CSV table of C-alpha atoms in Angstrom, one decimal:
chain,number,residue,atom,x,y,z
A,214,MET,CA,110.9,125.5,108.6
A,215,LYS,CA,107.3,124.5,108.8
A,216,ASN,CA,106.9,120.8,109.3
A,217,MET,CA,104.4,120.0,106.6
A,218,PRO,CA,102.1,117.0,107.2
A,219,ILE,CA,101.5,113.9,105.1
A,220,ASN,CA,97.7,113.5,105.3
A,221,ILE,CA,96.4,110.0,105.5
A,222,HIS,CA,92.6,109.7,105.1
A,223,PHE,CA,90.6,106.9,106.7
A,224,PHE,CA,87.8,105.1,104.9
A,225,ARG,CA,85.4,102.3,105.9
A,226,SER,CA,83.7,99.7,103.8
A,227,GLY,CA,80.1,100.5,103.2
A,228,THR,CA,79.1,97.0,104.3
A,229,GLN,CA,80.3,97.8,107.8
A,230,GLY,CA,78.5,101.1,108.1
A,231,ARG,CA,79.7,104.4,109.5
A,232,VAL,CA,82.1,104.6,112.3
A,233,ASN,CA,81.1,105.5,115.9
A,234,TYR,CA,83.1,108.7,116.5
A,235,GLN,CA,82.6,108.6,120.2
A,236,GLU,CA,84.3,105.2,120.3
A,237,ILE,CA,87.3,106.7,118.4
A,238,LEU,CA,87.5,109.6,120.8
A,239,ASP,CA,87.3,107.2,123.8
A,240,TYR,CA,90.1,105.2,122.2
A,241,PHE,CA,92.5,108.1,122.1
A,242,GLN,CA,91.3,109.5,125.5
A,243,ASP,CA,92.7,106.3,127.0
A,244,LEU,CA,96.1,106.6,125.4
A,245,PRO,CA,98.9,108.6,127.1
A,246,ASN,CA,100.0,112.0,125.7
A,247,PHE,CA,96.9,112.6,123.6
A,248,GLU,CA,94.6,115.6,124.2
A,249,ILE,CA,91.3,116.2,122.4
A,250,TYR,CA,90.2,119.7,121.4
A,251,TYR,CA,86.8,120.7,119.9
A,252,ASP,CA,85.6,123.6,117.8
A,253,ASN,CA,82.7,124.1,115.3
A,254,ASP,CA,84.4,122.7,112.3
A,255,GLU,CA,86.6,119.8,113.6
A,256,VAL,CA,87.9,117.8,116.4
A,257,ASP,CA,91.7,117.8,116.9
A,258,ILE,CA,93.3,114.8,118.6
A,259,ILE,CA,96.8,116.0,119.4
A,260,TYR,CA,99.8,113.9,120.5
A,261,THR,CA,102.6,115.8,122.3
A,262,ASP,CA,106.0,114.1,122.3
A,263,ASP,CA,108.0,115.8,125.0
A,264,GLU,CA,111.0,113.4,124.6
A,265,PHE,CA,111.4,114.2,120.9
A,266,GLY,CA,109.9,117.7,120.9
A,267,PHE,CA,107.1,117.6,118.4
A,268,GLN,CA,103.4,117.1,118.0
A,269,TYR,CA,101.2,115.4,115.5
A,270,GLU,CA,97.4,115.0,115.2
A,271,TYR,CA,94.4,113.2,114.0
A,272,LYS,CA,91.4,115.2,112.8
A,273,ILE,CA,87.7,114.6,112.5
A,274,THR,CA,86.2,117.2,110.2
A,275,LYS,CA,82.7,118.2,109.2
A,276,VAL,CA,83.7,118.6,105.5
A,277,SER,CA,85.6,116.0,103.5
A,278,GLN,CA,89.3,116.9,103.0
A,279,VAL,CA,89.7,114.4,100.1
A,280,LYS,CA,90.0,116.4,96.8
A,281,ALA,CA,89.4,113.4,94.5
A,282,ILE,CA,86.6,111.9,96.5
A,283,TYR,CA,84.4,111.3,93.4
A,284,LYS,CA,87.1,109.3,91.7
A,285,LEU,CA,87.4,106.8,94.5
A,286,ASN,CA,85.7,103.4,94.9
A,287,PRO,CA,82.1,104.2,96.1
A,288,ALA,CA,82.1,100.9,98.1
A,289,TYR,CA,84.2,102.8,100.7
A,290,LEU,CA,82.8,105.5,103.0
A,291,ASN,CA,84.8,108.6,103.6
A,292,ILE,CA,84.4,109.1,107.4
A,293,ASN,CA,86.2,112.5,107.5
A,294,PHE,CA,88.9,111.2,109.7
A,295,MET,CA,92.6,111.7,109.0
A,296,LEU,CA,96.1,111.4,110.3
A,297,CYS,CA,98.4,114.4,109.8
A,298,LEU,CA,101.8,113.0,110.0
A,299,PRO,CA,104.8,115.4,110.1
A,300,LEU,CA,107.0,115.2,107.0
A,301,LEU,CA,110.3,116.2,108.7
A,302,ILE,CA,110.9,114.0,111.7
A,303,PRO,CA,113.2,111.0,112.3
A,304,GLY,CA,112.3,107.6,110.8
A,305,PHE,CA,112.1,106.1,114.3
A,306,ALA,CA,109.2,108.5,115.2
A,307,ILE,CA,107.5,107.8,111.9
A,308,ARG,CA,107.5,104.1,112.6
A,309,GLU,CA,106.1,104.7,116.1
A,310,ILE,CA,103.2,106.8,114.7
A,311,LEU,CA,102.4,104.3,112.0
A,312,GLU,CA,102.5,101.3,114.4
A,313,LEU,CA,99.9,103.1,116.6
A,314,ALA,CA,97.8,104.0,113.5
A,315,GLN,CA,97.8,100.4,112.3
A,316,LYS,CA,96.5,99.2,115.7
A,317,MET,CA,93.8,101.9,115.6
A,318,ALA,CA,92.8,101.1,112.0
A,319,LYS,CA,92.5,97.4,112.9
A,320,THR,CA,90.4,98.2,115.9
A,321,PHE,CA,87.9,100.2,113.8
A,322,ASP,CA,88.2,98.3,110.5
A,323,LEU,CA,89.5,101.3,108.6
A,324,SER,CA,91.2,101.5,105.2
A,325,MET,CA,93.5,104.3,104.0
A,326,TYR,CA,93.9,106.8,101.2
A,327,HIS,CA,96.6,109.3,100.3
A,328,GLU,CA,96.4,111.6,97.3
A,329,SER,CA,99.3,109.7,95.6
A,330,PHE,CA,97.2,106.5,95.7
A,331,ASP,CA,95.0,105.4,92.8
A,332,ASP,CA,92.3,104.4,95.2
A,333,VAL,CA,91.4,103.4,98.7
A,334,LYS,CA,93.4,100.4,100.0
A,335,PRO,CA,93.7,98.3,103.1
A,336,PHE,CA,95.8,99.9,105.8
A,337,ASN,CA,99.4,98.9,105.3
A,338,GLN,CA,102.1,100.2,107.5
A,339,ALA,CA,105.0,99.3,105.1
A,340,ASP,CA,103.3,101.2,102.2
A,341,LEU,CA,102.9,104.3,104.4
A,342,HIS,CA,106.5,104.1,105.7
A,343,SER,CA,107.7,104.0,102.1
A,344,LEU,CA,105.5,106.9,101.2
A,345,CYS,CA,106.9,109.0,104.1
A,346,GLU,CA,110.5,108.1,103.2
A,347,CYS,CA,110.0,109.0,99.5
A,348,SER,CA,108.1,112.2,100.4
A,349,GLN,CA,110.8,113.3,102.8
A,350,ARG,CA,113.6,112.5,100.4
A,351,ALA,CA,111.9,114.4,97.6
A,352,TYR,CA,111.4,117.4,99.8
A,353,LEU,CA,115.0,117.5,101.0
A,354,GLU,CA,116.3,117.2,97.4
A,355,GLU,CA,114.2,120.2,96.4
A,356,ASN,CA,114.5,122.4,99.5
A,357,GLY,CA,117.4,121.1,101.5
A,358,PRO,CA,117.2,120.5,105.3
A,359,GLY,CA,116.9,124.2,106.3
A,360,GLU,CA,117.5,124.3,110.1
A,361,LYS,CA,117.1,120.5,110.4
A,362,VAL,CA,120.2,118.4,110.7
A,363,LEU,CA,121.0,115.3,108.7
A,364,TYR,CA,122.5,112.7,111.0
A,365,ASP,CA,123.7,109.1,110.6
A,366,SER,CA,120.6,107.0,110.4
A,367,ASP,CA,122.0,104.1,112.5
A,368,LYS,CA,123.2,106.4,115.3
A,369,LEU,CA,119.9,108.3,115.2
A,370,ASN,CA,117.9,105.1,115.7
A,371,VAL,CA,120.0,104.2,118.8
A,372,ILE,CA,119.6,107.7,120.2
A,373,CYS,CA,115.9,107.6,119.7
A,374,LYS,CA,115.8,104.2,121.5
A,375,TYR,CA,117.8,105.7,124.4
A,376,GLN,CA,115.3,108.6,124.8
A,377,ARG,CA,112.4,106.2,124.8
A,378,MET,CA,114.1,103.7,127.2
A,379,ASN,CA,115.3,106.4,129.6
A,380,GLU,CA,113.1,105.4,132.6
A,381,ASN,CA,113.5,101.6,131.9
A,382,ILE,CA,117.3,102.0,131.8
A,383,TYR,CA,117.2,103.9,135.1
A,384,GLU,CA,115.3,101.1,136.7
A,385,SER,CA,117.5,98.4,135.2
A,386,LEU,CA,120.5,100.2,136.9
A,387,HIS,CA,118.5,100.0,140.2
A,388,GLY,CA,118.3,103.8,140.5
A,389,GLU,CA,122.0,104.1,141.4
A,390,VAL,CA,123.0,106.4,138.5
A,391,GLU,CA,121.5,109.5,136.8
A,392,VAL,CA,120.0,108.7,133.4
A,393,ASN,CA,119.4,112.0,131.6
A,394,LEU,CA,117.8,112.6,128.3
A,395,CYS,CA,120.4,113.6,125.7
A,396,THR,CA,120.3,116.9,123.8
A,397,PRO,CA,121.4,117.7,120.3
A,398,ILE,CA,123.4,121.0,120.1
A,399,ILE,CA,124.8,123.1,117.3
A,400,ASP,CA,127.0,126.1,116.8
A,401,ARG,CA,125.2,127.9,114.0
A,402,ASN,CA,128.3,130.0,113.2
A,403,GLY,CA,130.8,127.2,112.9
A,404,GLN,CA,128.2,124.6,112.1
A,405,GLU,CA,129.7,122.2,114.7
A,406,PHE,CA,127.0,119.7,115.7
A,407,GLY,CA,126.7,116.9,118.2
A,408,ILE,CA,124.9,115.0,120.9
A,409,CYS,CA,125.4,116.4,124.4
A,410,SER,CA,125.2,114.4,127.6
A,411,GLU,CA,125.0,115.8,131.1
A,412,TRP,CA,127.2,115.2,134.1
A,413,ASN,CA,127.0,116.6,137.6
A,414,ILE,CA,130.4,116.3,139.1
A,415,GLY,CA,130.7,113.5,141.6
A,416,ILE,CA,127.3,112.0,140.7
A,417,PRO,CA,127.1,108.4,139.2
A,418,THR,CA,125.8,109.0,135.6
A,419,LEU,CA,125.0,107.2,132.4
A,420,PHE,CA,126.3,108.9,129.3
A,421,ALA,CA,124.1,109.0,126.2
A,422,PRO,CA,125.2,106.8,123.2
A,423,TYR,CA,127.3,108.5,120.6
A,424,PHE,CA,127.7,111.6,122.8
A,425,ASP,CA,130.0,114.3,121.2
A,426,PHE,CA,130.0,116.7,124.1
A,427,VAL,CA,129.5,116.6,127.9
A,428,ASN,CA,127.9,119.5,129.7
A,429,ILE,CA,129.6,119.4,133.1
A,430,LYS,CA,128.0,121.0,136.2
A,431,ASP,CA,129.9,121.6,139.5
A,432,GLU,CA,128.6,121.8,143.0
A,433,ASP,CA,128.2,125.6,142.7
A,434,GLY,CA,126.0,125.3,139.6
A,435,GLU,CA,128.6,126.5,137.2
A,436,GLU,CA,128.7,124.7,133.8
A,437,PHE,CA,131.1,124.2,131.0
A,438,LYS,CA,131.1,122.0,127.9
A,439,ILE,CA,133.8,119.7,126.7
A,440,ARG,CA,134.3,117.6,123.6
A,441,ARG,CA,134.2,113.9,123.9
A,442,ALA,CA,137.8,113.2,123.0
A,443,ASP,CA,139.0,115.6,125.7
A,444,PHE,CA,136.6,114.2,128.2
A,445,MET,CA,137.6,110.6,127.5
A,446,LYS,CA,141.3,111.4,127.8
A,447,TYR,CA,140.8,111.7,131.6
A,448,MET,CA,137.5,109.9,132.3
A,449,ASP,CA,137.9,106.7,130.3
A,450,LYS,CA,139.5,104.8,133.1
A,451,TYR,CA,136.5,105.6,135.4
A,452,LEU,CA,133.9,104.5,132.9
A,453,SER,CA,132.4,101.1,132.2
A,454,LYS,CA,130.7,100.1,128.9
A,455,LEU,CA,127.1,98.8,128.8
A,456,ASP,CA,126.8,97.4,125.3
A,457,SER,CA,124.3,94.9,126.6
A,458,ILE,CA,121.7,97.7,126.6
A,459,LEU,CA,122.6,99.8,123.7
A,460,PRO,CA,125.8,100.4,121.6
A,461,ASP,CA,128.4,103.0,122.8
A,462,LEU,CA,126.8,103.4,126.3
A,463,TYR,CA,129.1,104.3,129.2
A,464,VAL,CA,128.3,104.4,132.9
A,465,LEU,CA,130.1,106.2,135.7
A,466,LYS,CA,129.4,104.0,138.8
A,467,PRO,CA,129.2,105.3,142.4
A,468,LYS,CA,132.7,104.5,143.5
A,469,GLN,CA,134.3,105.8,140.4
A,470,ALA,CA,132.1,108.9,140.5
A,471,LYS,CA,133.8,109.9,143.8
A,472,SER,CA,137.3,109.1,142.4
A,473,SER,CA,136.7,111.1,139.2
A,474,LYS,CA,136.5,114.4,141.1
A,475,SER,CA,140.3,114.4,141.1
A,476,VAL,CA,140.5,115.1,137.3
A,477,VAL,CA,137.9,117.9,137.1
A,478,ASN,CA,140.4,120.7,137.1
A,479,LYS,CA,142.1,119.0,134.1
A,480,LEU,CA,138.8,118.8,132.3
A,481,ARG,CA,138.3,122.5,132.9
A,482,ARG,CA,141.3,123.3,130.8
A,483,TYR,CA,139.4,121.9,127.8
A,484,ALA,CA,136.2,123.9,128.3
A,485,ILE,CA,134.8,125.2,125.1
A,486,VAL,CA,134.8,129.0,125.5
A,487,ASP,CA,134.8,130.5,122.0
A,488,GLN,CA,131.5,129.0,120.7
A,489,GLU,CA,127.9,129.6,121.3
A,490,PHE,CA,125.8,126.4,121.1
A,491,VAL,CA,122.0,126.3,120.8
A,492,THR,CA,119.8,123.4,121.8
A,493,LEU,CA,117.9,121.4,119.2
A,494,ARG,CA,115.2,118.8,119.6
A,495,ILE,CA,115.5,115.1,118.7
A,496,SER,CA,112.8,115.9,116.1
A,497,ASP,CA,115.2,118.3,114.4
A,498,LEU,CA,117.4,115.4,113.3
A,499,LEU,CA,116.7,113.6,110.1
A,500,ASP,CA,118.0,110.3,108.9
A,501,LYS,CA,121.1,110.5,106.8
A,502,GLU,CA,121.7,107.2,105.0
A,503,THR,CA,125.2,106.0,105.0
A,504,LYS,CA,126.8,103.9,102.2
A,505,LYS,CA,127.6,100.3,103.3
């Protein structure tokens, strides 16, 4: 499914004059994970999110991309600068993108416009977040999620935090345990889905919040997957909870990691052998609101 963008156009008050494009490019050049690409018609400022597995971009174009430009308040200048925000990504990622956009808009005194607005308006992160939520909801109602997966919104928010905090958590645990990124997996045939955490046998490890599966690797490099309930049946006594960092976070400390080797053969009995799982990206998960 193509991840259609929501295009947010930037304007500037005529009293402030046109924007200095080189200053905008320098601004993004100094930020991590942005790359700038030039061609004859536009400049693409592309952000690559390796932790969530998606990209988004800002564009500077030669020609205006605003269809209703002549209906808008002439007191604002169209500076041919826009944010192309992916429609089908987690709400956590949308909030991050808009937080950065708000800082950038404040730095360069920019206002905003979307085709659903009556006119140009001051940049407002809350308005844009509402726009994204409504647009995503309308798209899903009409088209369904396709190959995206609807996932509990509260859990998804925690999982996104875990991915972002990965290095900080590792440092807070003094580098004594492995802290791996979690991976969504799905069996397309049986439609069984879940969050998968990694464990190298005998190695102190932090297990991702709300994990449903563990991918276990032995010293010879052989791997097998096991469901959470079967894993916890034998490993629960070796694990410690770390709710002070994030909910449903378990750690296998160094001493317990050595002791836990004794139950590996029991875990092998529950290896999943009749299903083929494929890996998804965090960006393939969409918020599913739960009734409270």
